[in-house]
XYZ file of C-alpha atoms in Angstrom:
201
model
C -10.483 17.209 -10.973
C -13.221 15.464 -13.358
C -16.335 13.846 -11.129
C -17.875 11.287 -13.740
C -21.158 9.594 -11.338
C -22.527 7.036 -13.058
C -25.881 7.676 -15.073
C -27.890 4.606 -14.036
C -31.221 3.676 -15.321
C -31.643 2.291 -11.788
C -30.115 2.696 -8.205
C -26.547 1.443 -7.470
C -24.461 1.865 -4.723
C -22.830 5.022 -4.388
C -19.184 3.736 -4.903
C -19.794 1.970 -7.844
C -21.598 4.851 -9.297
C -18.260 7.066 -8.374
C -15.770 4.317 -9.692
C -14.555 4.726 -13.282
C -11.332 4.544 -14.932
C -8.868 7.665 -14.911
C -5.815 8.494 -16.397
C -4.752 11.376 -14.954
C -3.040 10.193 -11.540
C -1.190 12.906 -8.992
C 2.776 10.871 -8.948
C 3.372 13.618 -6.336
C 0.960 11.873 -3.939
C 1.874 8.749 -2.291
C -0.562 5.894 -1.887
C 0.170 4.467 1.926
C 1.597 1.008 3.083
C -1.731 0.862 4.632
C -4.108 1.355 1.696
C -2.234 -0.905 -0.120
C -2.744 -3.511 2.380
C -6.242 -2.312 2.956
C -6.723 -2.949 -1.136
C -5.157 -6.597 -0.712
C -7.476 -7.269 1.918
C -10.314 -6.311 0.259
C -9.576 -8.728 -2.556
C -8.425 -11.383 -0.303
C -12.576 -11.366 0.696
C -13.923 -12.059 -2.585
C -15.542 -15.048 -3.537
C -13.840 -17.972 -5.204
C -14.677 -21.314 -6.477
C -14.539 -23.851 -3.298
C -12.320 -21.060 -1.373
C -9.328 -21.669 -3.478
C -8.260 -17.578 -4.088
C -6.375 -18.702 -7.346
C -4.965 -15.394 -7.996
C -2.175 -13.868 -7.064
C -0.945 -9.997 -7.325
C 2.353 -8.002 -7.582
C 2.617 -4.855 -6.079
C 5.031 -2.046 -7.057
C 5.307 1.089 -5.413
C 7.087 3.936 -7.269
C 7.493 5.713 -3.383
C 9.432 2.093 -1.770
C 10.699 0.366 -4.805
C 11.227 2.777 -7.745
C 13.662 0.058 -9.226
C 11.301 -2.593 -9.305
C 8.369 -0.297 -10.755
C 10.556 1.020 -13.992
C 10.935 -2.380 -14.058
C 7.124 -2.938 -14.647
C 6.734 0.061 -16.121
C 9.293 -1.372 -19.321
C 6.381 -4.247 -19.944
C 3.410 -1.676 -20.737
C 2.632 -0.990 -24.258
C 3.508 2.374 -25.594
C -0.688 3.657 -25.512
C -0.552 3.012 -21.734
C 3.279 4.057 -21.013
C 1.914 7.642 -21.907
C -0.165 7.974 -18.456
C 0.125 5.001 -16.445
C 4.012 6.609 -15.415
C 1.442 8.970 -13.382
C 0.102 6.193 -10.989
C 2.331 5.538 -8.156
C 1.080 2.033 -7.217
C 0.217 -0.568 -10.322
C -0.777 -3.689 -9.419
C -0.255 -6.505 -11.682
C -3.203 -9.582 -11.758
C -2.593 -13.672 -11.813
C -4.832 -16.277 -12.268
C -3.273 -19.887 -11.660
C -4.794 -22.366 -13.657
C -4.581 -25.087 -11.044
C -6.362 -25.625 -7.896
C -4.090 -24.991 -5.034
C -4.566 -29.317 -3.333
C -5.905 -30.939 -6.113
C -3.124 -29.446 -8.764
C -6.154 -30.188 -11.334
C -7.204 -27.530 -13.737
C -9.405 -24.699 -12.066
C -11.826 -23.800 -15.299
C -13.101 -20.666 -12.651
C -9.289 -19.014 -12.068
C -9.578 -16.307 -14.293
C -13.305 -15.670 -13.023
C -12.210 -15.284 -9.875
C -9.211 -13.900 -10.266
C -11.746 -10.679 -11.856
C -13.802 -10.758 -8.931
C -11.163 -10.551 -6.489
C -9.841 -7.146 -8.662
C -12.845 -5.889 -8.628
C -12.556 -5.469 -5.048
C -9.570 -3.500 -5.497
C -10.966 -1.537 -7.767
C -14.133 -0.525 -5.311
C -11.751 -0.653 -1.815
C -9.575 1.987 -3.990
C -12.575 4.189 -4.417
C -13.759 3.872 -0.782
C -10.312 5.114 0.343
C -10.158 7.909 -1.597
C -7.911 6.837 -4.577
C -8.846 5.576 -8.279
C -7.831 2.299 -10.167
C -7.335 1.825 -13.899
C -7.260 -1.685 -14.999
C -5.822 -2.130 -18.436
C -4.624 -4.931 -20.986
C -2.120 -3.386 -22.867
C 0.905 -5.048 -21.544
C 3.555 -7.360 -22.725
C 2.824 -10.473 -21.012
C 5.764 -12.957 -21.948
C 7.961 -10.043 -20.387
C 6.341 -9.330 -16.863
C 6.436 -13.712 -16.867
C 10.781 -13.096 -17.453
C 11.155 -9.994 -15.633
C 9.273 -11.495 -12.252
C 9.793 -15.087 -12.852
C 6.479 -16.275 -12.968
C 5.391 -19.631 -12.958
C 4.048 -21.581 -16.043
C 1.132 -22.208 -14.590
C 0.080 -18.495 -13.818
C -1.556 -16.320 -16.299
C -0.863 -12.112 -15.974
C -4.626 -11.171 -16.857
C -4.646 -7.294 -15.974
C -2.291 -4.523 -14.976
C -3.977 -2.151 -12.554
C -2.667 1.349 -11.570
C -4.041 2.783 -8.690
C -3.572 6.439 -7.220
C -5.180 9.845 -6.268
C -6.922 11.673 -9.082
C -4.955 14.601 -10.173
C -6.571 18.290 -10.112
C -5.915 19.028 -13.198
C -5.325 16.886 -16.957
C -2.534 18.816 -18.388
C 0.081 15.962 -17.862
C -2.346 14.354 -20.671
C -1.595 13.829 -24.074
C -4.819 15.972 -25.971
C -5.937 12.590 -27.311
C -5.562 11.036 -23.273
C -7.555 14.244 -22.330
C -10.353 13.818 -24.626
C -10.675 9.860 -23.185
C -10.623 11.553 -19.826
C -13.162 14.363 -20.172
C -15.456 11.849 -22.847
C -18.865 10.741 -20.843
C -19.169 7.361 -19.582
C -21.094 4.858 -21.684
C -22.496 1.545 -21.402
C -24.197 -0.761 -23.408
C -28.231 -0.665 -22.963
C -29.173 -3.155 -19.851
C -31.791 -4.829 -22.041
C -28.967 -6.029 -24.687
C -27.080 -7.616 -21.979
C -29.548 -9.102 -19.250
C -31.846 -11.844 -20.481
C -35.191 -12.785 -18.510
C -35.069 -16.508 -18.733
C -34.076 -17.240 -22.116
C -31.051 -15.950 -24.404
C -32.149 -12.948 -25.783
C -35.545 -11.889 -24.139
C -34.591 -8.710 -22.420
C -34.659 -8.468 -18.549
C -36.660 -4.720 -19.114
């Protein structure tokens, strides 16, 4: 099992610091009705423009509905096919472009809808399990395969499991990703102190 903590330039809570994005997921060990809901929940508790939780998610478990999660599994493109079939839970993200009374357009949907996975992401972490988000999906085909309405976007595909002990199920060029260090860009590129450009530090 590969421990990547977070090399911060400053201190961060511990759970971000532990959360990063695996590949290599244990299939043999079942994620629980429980922490599922427990994963909802925490996203249900994020913040959202006027309280208006635009998003919505679909869960598929491999362990209750393996039907139902092939079916998922047939919309991933082929770079994620070769590990995400590991995860037993992926969790597929929707942002509604609409404002749930009004039915005007919600400009903050997709923001939020980020926010509320990054909960998931964190709750995931706290329960003892990982979560991958990832892109690489075939949008037009989860929107036919689980009649979605026009009006919701699929943003991110999120697979969610325990952490396997070992990375042989890997393809080598997976295994490198896996066992590469964690980068990030340097804080002053991204943070600005009160101007565009003028770096925070």
């Amino acid at each position: 099992m590969i421990e990547k903590i977070a090399e911060t330039s400053q201190p961060i809570n511990e759970i971000i610091a532990k959360r990063w994005s695996i590949r290599a997921f244990d299939i043999n060990k079942q994620v629980s009705k429980e922490q599922i809901i427990s994963i909802c929940e925490a996203a249900r508790w994020a913040p959202s423009c006027g309280n208006d939780q635009p998003y919505r998610f679909i869960v598929w478990d491999y362990y209750t509905n393996r039907e139902a999660y092939q079916k998922a599994y047939t919309c991933f493109d082929e770079g994620n096919s070769k590990w995400v079939h590991n995860a037993p839970v992926v969790i597929c993200a929707l942002a509604g472009n609409l404002f749930r009374k009004a039915q005007t357009f919600n400009r903050w949907a997709q923001f939020d809808t980020g926010a509320a996975a990054m909960n998931m992401y964190l709750q995931a972490v706290t329960l003892g399990l990982m979560a991958h988000p990832f892109g690489g999906f075939y949008e037009d085909k989860v929107k036919e395969e689980f009649n979605i309405p026009e009006n919701f976007e699929p943003m991110a595909m999120i697979a969610i499991g325990y952490q396997a002990d070992n990375i042989d199920m890997l393809s080598e060029y997976n295994q490198k990703r896996e066992k590469a260090d964690r980068e990030r860009v340097a804080l002053k590129d991204n943070f600005f102190d009160s101007e565009w450009n003028n770096p925070i530090i």
